[in-house]
XYZ file of C-alpha atoms in Angstrom:
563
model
C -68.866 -92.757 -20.286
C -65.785 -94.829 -19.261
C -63.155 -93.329 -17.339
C -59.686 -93.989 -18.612
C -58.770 -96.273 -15.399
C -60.419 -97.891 -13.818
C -61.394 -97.904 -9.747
C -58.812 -100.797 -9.270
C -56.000 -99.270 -11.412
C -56.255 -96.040 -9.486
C -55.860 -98.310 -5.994
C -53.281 -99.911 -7.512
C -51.386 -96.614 -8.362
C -52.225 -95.374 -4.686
C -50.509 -98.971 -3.510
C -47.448 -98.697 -6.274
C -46.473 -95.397 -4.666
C -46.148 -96.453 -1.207
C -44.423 -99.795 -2.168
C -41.946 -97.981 -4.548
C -40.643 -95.907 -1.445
C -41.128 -99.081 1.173
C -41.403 -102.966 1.653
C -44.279 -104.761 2.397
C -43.486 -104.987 5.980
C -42.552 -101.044 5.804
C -45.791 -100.755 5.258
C -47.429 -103.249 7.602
C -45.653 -100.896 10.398
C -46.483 -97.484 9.393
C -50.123 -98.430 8.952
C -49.696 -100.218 12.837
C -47.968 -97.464 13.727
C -50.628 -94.672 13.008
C -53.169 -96.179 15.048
C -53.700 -96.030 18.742
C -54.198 -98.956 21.054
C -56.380 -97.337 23.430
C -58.921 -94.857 24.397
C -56.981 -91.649 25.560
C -57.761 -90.525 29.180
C -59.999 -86.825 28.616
C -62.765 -84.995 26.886
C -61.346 -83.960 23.681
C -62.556 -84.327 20.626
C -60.363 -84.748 17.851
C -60.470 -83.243 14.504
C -62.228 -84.979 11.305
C -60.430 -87.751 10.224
C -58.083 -87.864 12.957
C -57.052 -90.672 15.207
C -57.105 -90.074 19.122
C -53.385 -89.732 20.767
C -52.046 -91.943 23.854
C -53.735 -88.787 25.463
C -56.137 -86.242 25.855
C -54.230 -82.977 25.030
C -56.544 -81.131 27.652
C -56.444 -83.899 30.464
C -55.788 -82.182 33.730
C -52.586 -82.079 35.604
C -51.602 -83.609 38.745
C -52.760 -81.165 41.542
C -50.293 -78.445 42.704
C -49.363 -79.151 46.837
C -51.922 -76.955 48.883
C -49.896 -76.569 51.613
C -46.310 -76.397 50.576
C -44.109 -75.349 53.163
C -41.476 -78.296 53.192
C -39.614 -80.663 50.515
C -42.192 -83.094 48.852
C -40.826 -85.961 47.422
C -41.590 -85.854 43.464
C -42.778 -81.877 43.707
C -40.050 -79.470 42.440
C -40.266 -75.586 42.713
C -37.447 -73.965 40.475
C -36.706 -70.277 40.204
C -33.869 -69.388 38.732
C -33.171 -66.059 39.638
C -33.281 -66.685 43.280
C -32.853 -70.188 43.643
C -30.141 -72.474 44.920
C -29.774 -76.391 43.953
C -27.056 -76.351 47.282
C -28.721 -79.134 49.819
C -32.184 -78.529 48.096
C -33.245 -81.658 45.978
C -37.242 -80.356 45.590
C -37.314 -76.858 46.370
C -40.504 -75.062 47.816
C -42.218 -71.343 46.534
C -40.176 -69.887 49.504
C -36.724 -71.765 49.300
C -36.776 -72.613 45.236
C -34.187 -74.725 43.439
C -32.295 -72.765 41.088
C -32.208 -75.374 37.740
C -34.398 -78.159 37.011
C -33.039 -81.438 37.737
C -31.424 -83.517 34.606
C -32.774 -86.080 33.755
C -36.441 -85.685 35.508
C -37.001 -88.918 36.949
C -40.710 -89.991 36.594
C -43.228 -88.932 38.432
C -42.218 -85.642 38.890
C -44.079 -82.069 38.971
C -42.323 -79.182 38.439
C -43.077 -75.734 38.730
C -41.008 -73.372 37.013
C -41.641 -69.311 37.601
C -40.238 -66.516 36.244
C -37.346 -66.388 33.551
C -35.388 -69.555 33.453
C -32.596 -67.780 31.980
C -29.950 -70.457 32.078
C -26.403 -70.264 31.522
C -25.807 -72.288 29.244
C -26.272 -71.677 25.182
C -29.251 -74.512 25.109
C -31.521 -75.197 27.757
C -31.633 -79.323 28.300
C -34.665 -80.305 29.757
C -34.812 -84.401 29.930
C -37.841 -86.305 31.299
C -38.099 -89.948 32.272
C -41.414 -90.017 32.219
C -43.443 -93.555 31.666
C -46.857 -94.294 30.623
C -47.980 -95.557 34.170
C -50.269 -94.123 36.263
C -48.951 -90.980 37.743
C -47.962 -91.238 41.672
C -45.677 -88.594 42.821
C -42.090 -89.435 43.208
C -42.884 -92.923 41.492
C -44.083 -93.367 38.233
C -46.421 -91.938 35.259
C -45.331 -88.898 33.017
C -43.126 -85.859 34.077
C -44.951 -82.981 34.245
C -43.041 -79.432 33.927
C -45.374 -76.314 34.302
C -45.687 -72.734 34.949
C -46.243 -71.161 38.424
C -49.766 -69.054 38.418
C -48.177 -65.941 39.506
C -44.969 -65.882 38.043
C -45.368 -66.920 34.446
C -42.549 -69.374 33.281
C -40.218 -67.672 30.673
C -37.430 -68.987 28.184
C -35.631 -65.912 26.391
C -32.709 -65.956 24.154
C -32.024 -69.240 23.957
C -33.619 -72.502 22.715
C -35.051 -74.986 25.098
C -33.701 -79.202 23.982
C -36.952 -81.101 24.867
C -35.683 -85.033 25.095
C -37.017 -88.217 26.912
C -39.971 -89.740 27.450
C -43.776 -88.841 28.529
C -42.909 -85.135 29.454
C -46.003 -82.402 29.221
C -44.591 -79.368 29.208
C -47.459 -76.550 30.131
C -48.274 -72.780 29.938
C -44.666 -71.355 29.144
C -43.742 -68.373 27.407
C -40.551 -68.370 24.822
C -39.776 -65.227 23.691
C -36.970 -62.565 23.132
C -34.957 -65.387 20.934
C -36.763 -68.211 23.049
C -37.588 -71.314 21.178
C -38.337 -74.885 21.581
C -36.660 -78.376 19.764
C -37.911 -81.403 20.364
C -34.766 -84.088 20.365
C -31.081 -83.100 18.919
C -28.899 -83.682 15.754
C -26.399 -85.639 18.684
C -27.461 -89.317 19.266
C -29.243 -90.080 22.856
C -31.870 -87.269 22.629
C -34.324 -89.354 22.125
C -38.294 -88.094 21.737
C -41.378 -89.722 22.595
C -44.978 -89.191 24.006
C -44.054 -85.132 24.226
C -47.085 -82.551 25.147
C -46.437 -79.634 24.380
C -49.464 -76.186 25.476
C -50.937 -73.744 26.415
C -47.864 -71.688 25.797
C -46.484 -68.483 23.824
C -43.872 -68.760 21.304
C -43.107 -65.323 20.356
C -40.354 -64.838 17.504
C -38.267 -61.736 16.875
C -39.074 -59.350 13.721
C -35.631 -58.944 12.510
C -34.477 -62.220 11.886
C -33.325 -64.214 8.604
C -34.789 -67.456 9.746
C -35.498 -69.740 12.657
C -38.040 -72.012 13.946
C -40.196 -71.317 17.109
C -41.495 -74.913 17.390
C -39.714 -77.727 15.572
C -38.846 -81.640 15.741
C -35.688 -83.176 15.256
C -35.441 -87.134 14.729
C -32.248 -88.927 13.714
C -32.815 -93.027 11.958
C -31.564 -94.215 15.461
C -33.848 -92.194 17.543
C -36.556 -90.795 15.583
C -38.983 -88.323 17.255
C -42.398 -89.678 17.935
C -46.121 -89.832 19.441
C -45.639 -85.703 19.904
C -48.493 -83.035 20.463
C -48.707 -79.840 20.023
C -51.822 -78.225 21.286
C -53.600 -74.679 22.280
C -50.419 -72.503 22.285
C -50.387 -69.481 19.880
C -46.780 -68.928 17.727
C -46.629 -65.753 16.352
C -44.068 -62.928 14.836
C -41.115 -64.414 13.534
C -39.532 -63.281 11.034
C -40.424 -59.971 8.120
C -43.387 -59.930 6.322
C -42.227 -58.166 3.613
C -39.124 -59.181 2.701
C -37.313 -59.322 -1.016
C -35.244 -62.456 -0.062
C -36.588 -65.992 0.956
C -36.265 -66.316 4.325
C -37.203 -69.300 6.402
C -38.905 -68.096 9.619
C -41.412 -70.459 10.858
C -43.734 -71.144 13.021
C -43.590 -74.808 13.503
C -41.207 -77.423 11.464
C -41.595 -81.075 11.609
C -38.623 -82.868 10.042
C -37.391 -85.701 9.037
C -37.426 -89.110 11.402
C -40.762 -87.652 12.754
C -43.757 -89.626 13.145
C -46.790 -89.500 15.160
C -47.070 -86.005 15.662
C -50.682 -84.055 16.357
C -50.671 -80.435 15.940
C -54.116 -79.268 16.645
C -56.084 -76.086 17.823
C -53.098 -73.806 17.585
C -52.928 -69.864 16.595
C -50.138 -69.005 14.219
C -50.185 -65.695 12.899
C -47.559 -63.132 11.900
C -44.450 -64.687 10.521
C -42.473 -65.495 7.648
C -43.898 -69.103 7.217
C -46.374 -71.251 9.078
C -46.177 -74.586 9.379
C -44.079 -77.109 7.232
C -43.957 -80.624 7.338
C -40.618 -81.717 5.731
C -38.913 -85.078 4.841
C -35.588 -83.217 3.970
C -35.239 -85.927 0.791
C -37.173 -88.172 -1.271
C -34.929 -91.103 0.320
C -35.979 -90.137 3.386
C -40.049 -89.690 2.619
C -40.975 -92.657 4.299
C -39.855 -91.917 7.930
C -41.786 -88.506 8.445
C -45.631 -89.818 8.619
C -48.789 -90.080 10.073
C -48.841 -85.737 10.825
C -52.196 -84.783 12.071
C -52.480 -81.058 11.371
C -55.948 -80.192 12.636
C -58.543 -76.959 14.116
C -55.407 -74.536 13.814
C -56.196 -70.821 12.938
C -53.414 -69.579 10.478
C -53.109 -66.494 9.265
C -51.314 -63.249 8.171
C -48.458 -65.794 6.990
C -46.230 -64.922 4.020
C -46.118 -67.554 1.315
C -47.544 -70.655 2.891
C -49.624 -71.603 6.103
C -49.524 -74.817 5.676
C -46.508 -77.156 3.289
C -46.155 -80.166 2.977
C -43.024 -81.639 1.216
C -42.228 -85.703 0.372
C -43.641 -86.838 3.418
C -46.735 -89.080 4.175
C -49.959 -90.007 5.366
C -50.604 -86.484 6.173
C -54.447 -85.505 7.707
C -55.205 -81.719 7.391
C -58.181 -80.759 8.901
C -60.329 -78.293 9.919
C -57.943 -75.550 10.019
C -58.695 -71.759 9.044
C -56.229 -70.286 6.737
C -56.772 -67.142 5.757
C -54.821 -63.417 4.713
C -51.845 -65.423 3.354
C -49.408 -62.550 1.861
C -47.776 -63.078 -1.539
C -43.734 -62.946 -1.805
C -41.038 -62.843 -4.687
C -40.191 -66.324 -4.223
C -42.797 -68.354 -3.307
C -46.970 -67.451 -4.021
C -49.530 -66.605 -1.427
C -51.410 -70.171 -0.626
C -53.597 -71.699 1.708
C -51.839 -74.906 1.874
C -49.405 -76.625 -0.506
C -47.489 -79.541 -1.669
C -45.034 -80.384 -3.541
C -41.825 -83.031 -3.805
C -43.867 -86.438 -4.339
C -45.688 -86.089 -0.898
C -48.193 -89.105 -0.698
C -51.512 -89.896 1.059
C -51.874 -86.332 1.698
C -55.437 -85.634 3.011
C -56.548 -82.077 2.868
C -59.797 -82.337 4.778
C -63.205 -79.851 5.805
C -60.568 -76.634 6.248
C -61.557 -73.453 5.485
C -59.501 -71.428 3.387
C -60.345 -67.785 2.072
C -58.303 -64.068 1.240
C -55.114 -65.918 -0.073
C -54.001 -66.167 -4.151
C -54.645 -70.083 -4.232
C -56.191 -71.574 -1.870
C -54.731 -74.614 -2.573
C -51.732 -75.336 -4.430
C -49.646 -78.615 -5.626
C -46.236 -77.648 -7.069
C -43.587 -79.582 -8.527
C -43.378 -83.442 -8.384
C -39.720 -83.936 -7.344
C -39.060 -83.893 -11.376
C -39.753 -88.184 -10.770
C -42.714 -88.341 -13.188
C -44.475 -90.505 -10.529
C -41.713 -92.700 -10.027
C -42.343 -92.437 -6.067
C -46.173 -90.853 -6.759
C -48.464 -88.719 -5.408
C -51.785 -89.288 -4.467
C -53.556 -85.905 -2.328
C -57.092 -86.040 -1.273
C -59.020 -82.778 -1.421
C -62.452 -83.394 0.427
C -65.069 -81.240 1.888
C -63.247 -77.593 2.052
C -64.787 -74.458 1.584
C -62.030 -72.369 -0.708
C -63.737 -68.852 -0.934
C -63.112 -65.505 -1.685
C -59.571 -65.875 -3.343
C -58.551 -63.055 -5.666
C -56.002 -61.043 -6.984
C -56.239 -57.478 -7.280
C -53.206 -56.544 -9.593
C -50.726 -58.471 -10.441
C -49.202 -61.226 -8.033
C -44.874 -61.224 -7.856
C -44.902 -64.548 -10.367
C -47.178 -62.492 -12.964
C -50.895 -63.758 -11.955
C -53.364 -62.072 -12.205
C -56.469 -64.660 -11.139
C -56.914 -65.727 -7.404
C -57.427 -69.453 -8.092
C -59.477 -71.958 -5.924
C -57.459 -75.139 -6.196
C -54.368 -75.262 -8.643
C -53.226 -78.701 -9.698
C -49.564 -78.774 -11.073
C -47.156 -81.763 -12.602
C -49.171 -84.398 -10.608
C -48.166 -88.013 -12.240
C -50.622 -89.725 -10.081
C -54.326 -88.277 -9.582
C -55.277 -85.469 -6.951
C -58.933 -86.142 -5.926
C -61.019 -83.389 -5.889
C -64.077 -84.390 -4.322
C -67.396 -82.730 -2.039
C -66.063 -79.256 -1.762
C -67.772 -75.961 -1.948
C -65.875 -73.482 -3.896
C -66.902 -69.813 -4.645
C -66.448 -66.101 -5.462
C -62.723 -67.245 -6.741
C -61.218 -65.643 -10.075
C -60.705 -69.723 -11.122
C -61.942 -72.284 -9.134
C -59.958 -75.205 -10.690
C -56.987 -74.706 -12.436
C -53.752 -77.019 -14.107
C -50.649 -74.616 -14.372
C -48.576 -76.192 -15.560
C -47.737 -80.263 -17.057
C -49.340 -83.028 -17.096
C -51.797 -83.870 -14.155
C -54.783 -86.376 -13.741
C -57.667 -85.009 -11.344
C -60.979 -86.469 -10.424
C -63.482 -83.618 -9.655
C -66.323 -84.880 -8.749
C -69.189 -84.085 -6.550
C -68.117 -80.174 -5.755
C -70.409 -77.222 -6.128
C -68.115 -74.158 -8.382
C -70.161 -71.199 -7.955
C -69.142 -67.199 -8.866
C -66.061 -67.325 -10.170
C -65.087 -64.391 -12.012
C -63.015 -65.839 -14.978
C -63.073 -69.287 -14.818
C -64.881 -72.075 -13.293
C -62.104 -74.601 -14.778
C -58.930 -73.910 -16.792
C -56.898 -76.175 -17.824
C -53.864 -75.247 -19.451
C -53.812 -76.335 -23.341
C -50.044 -77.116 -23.832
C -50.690 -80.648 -21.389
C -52.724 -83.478 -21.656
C -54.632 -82.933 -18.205
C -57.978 -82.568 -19.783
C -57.819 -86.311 -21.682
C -55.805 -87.532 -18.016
C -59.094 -86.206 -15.880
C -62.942 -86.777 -15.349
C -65.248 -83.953 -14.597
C -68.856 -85.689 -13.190
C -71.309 -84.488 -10.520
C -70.649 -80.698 -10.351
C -72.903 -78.155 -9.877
C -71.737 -74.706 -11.741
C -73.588 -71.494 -12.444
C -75.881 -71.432 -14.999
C -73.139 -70.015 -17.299
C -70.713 -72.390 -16.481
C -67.300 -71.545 -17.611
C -64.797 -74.128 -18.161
C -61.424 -74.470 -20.125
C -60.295 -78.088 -21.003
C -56.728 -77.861 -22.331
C -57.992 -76.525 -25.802
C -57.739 -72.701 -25.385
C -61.798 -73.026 -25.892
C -64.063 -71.193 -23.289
C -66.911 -73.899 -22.970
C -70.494 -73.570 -21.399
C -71.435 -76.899 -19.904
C -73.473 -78.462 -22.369
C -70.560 -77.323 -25.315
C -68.283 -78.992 -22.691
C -70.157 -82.240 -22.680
C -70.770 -82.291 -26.244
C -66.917 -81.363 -27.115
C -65.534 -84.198 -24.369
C -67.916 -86.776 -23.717
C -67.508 -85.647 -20.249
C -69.640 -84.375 -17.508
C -71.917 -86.497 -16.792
C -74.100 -85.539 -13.689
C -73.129 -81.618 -13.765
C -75.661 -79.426 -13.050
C -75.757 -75.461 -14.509
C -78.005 -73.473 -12.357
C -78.433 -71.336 -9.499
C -76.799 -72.853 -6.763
C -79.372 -70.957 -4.285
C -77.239 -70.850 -0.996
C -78.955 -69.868 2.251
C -77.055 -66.508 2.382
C -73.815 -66.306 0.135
C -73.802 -62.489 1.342
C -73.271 -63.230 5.118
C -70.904 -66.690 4.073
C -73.129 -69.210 4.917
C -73.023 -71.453 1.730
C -75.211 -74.024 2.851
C -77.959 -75.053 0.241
C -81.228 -74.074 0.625
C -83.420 -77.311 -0.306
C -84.814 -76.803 -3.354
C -81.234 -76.132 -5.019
C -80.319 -78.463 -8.078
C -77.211 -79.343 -5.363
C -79.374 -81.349 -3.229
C -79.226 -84.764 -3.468
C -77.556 -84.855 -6.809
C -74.265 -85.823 -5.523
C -72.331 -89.676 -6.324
C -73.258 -91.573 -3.550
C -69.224 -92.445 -2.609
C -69.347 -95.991 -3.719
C -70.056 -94.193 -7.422
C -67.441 -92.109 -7.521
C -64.242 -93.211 -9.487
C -62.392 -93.967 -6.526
C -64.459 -94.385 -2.853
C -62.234 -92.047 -1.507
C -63.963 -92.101 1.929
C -63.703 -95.987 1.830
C -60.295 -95.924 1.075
C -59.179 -93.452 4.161
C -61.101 -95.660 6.392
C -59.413 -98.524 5.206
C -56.216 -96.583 5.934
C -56.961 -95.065 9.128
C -59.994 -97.032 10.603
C -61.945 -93.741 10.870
C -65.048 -92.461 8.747
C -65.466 -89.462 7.079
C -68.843 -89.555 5.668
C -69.738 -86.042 6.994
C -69.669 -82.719 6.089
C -67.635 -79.673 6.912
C -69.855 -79.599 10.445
C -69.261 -82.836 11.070
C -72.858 -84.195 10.293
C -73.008 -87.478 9.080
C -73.501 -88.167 5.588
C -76.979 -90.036 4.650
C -76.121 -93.819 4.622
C -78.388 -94.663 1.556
C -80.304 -91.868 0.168
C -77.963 -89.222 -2.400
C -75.851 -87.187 -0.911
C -75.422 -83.161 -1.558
C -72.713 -81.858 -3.957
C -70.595 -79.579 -2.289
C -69.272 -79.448 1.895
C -72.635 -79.050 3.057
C -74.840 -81.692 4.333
C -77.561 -79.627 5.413
């Protein structure tokens, strides 16, 4: 069967979008600029599909003073509540500075304790960090830390992060404490920012707010950011009638760079969002990493994406997303034109849709939109009732008003009400290469008012052995009616899937399922999707969900398991 386009076409749609947004050279530099030039100094190990920082996020910190008696050039010890700044440049844990020094000059390391409960409405902090090798007093990054004893607080006010090469570490914001990286005013300038191992802790009773968030203006955009191990949590109502914009984390416009990775964010009135602020302004928030969080007991969304691009989203664990009047419970979700948006090996499960592409900026692809689904398990989504915009089926993956295609590709996705679905206009997809297993209504159902069942290909799926499918013609099909209605199909399988243990989750294959080695090899499938993100990002993801590697020659396995 012949695809309507062809494997060049669809590269050349995934090119158009970028260029219609950005000049050759535009592109040239945010390609250069998602890459790093070195190996980072630590042991961590990085998410699927995405690229090592400048840094290790866990590398140690310079060494507190053992002995600490006197003023040590580069060492500051700040306590506010009993400190005094009065002929007392360092400070020591028995005569403290009261503020921290502004700007810190580089090479410093300072040890905040207790509440830093500053005066004034904002607390500046302003590194002058550099890249060098650290030497006390001299050179290399500024670090800014938390005494052992006497945890570092920020309460009631928000904390202005600004400079360059500052690693901020073990803090706890709380009581209306909050951290910004740079400023709406010009000079706040953000690079090479660490931000972990802290507690942001929101208030309840709130009507919006932001407990981590970047700001980047065209002549200082924020950059080369990470965000790692710190747990934000409980900001904002749960179960409110109104739409209100509490969040855990916010990454705006002018922001590029930026690595959020092995974070907790639980209880609040939106997780994470990752947000362009305009279509004209898509092309200067890119290259977000967004990998190994834990999200969860979120209302509406854990984790959005809006215009922006070259987003990686991997590994993460969303899960117990709660539904609200103005926006649907989902896993993760996009909308407004985002492009080369890779949704990667996450696990997503106990939410309405597990993943969910909304509207298309009304442009009809005149930016475009090209998201990469690959290698997620999307389980166990169901609704029991009715949802607040009328549903009544938990769906798997729902494709919506797409005008370029959403690749659908290697995942495993079961005990769903639907496990693929097309709301609403047109869309093109490319399923290929997933196992669809248990779903309760639907394994596929697309709507019949569109034409996304002529715009799509269905090949290399393994499905029940009464397969279930709707292909925009109001017709419940099995899958050999579906092949024999669409010329389509080609490759699917209808069978027991024969999992190890679907009972205790573990949906690996056992090896005499029909799954096994039936898979496209990825040079087969209508786009190399795994070619093309290595050509983008110089990394490959020819592995499963674990991380084991792919076979190299022999057929691969439909669905995210490998093994």
């Amino acid at each position: 069967m012949k695809n309507f386009l062809s494997a060049t076409a669809l590269l050349g749609l995934l090119f158009i979008s970028v260029i219609s947004c950005s000049s050759d050279s535009d592109l040239s530099s945010l390609l250069e600029e998602g890459a790093t030039s070195s190996e980072p100094i630590g042991d961590y190990v990085s998410p699927i599909g995405v690229p090592d920082a400048w840094i290790s996020p866990d590398l140690e910190s310079p060494e507190r003073p053992e002995t600490w008696e006197t003023e040590l050039a580069g060492y500051y010890y700040v306590e506010y509540a009993v400190g005094s700044d009065t002929d007392n440049t360092y400070g020591t844990p028995n005569a403290p500075r009261k503020t921290i020094p502004f700007p810190v000059p580089a090479g410093s390391y300072v040890v905040v304790a207790g509440n830093y409960n500053y005066i004034q409405n904002d607390i500046k902090l302003r590194g002058e960090g550099t890249g060098d090798t650290w030497v006390a007093g001299e050179s290399g990054p500024v670090w800014v830390v938390s005494d052992s004893e006497k945890k570092a607080e920020i309460t009631d006010k928000k904390m202005l992060l600004s400079g360059s090469y500052v690693y901020l570490d073990g803090f706890y914001f709380h009581s209306g404490g909050r951290i910004q990286l740079g400023s709406y005013q010009s000079g706040s300038q953000v690079d090479h920012i660490l931000i972990r191992n802290s507690e942001m802790k929101g208030e309840v009773d709130v009507a919006g707010g932001v407990l981590i968030n970047t700001v980047g203006l065209e002549e200082g955009p924020a950059k080369d950011i990470i965000i790692y191990n710190n747990k934000a949590h409980r900001i904002g109502p749960l179960d409110s009638d109104v739409d209100i914009d509490a969040r855990g984390c916010s990454i705006q416009g002018y922001t590029s760079n930026m690595w959020v990775v092995d974070n907790e964010f639980s209880e609040s009135s939106a997780g994470l969002q990752v947000e362009a602020g305009s279509i004209e302004r898509q092309a200067t928030t890119h290259h977000i990493y967004i990998g190994r969080n834990h999200v969860f007991n979120i209302a509406q969304a854990g984790i959005g994406v809006k215009y922006a691009l070259d987003i990686i989203i991997s590994e993460n664990i969303v899960h117990d997303i709660i539904d609200t009047p103005w926006s649907p419970s989902k896993g993760i979700g996009f909308q407004y034109a985002p492009d080369r948006v890779w949704i990667l090996f996450n696990e997503i499960y106990n939410v309405y849709t597990g993943i969910r592409g909304g509207s298309d900026n009304g442009g009809a692809g005149s930016v475009g939109e090209s998201v990469f689904i690959i290698g997620n398990l999307i389980r166990d989504n169901t609704i029991d009732g009715t949802a607040y915009n009328g549903a009544t089926e938990g769906l798997g993956i729902e494709i919506n008003n797409g005008a370029t295609p959403r690749y659908i590709i290697n995942n495993t996705i079961v005990n769903n009400d639907v496990g693929v679905a097309n709301g609403y206009y047109n869309s093109t997809m490319y399923i290929e290469n997933n196992v669809i297993s248990n779903s309760s209504v639907f394994d596929i159902m697309l709507e019949d008012s569109y034409q996304t069942g002529a715009q799509s290909t269905l090949k290399n799926n393994h499905f029940d052995t009464e397969a279930k499918i709707i292909w925009s013609n109001g017709v419940t099909h099995d899958l050999e009616s579906f092949q024999a209605a669409f010329n389509k199909g080609e490759g699917c399988i209808s069978a027991d899937p024969l999992f190890v243990d679907a009972n205790a989750g573990d949906f690996t294959l056992q090896a005499s399922s029909a799954a096994v080695s039936s898979a496209l090899q990825p040079s087969n499938l209508s786009v190399d999707v795994y070619d093309l993100f290595e050509s983008f990002y110089n990394i490959d993801i020819r592995v499963d969900i674990n991380n084991d590697a792919r076979p190299s020659t022999d057929s691969w396995n439909m669905g995210a398991y490998s093994n």
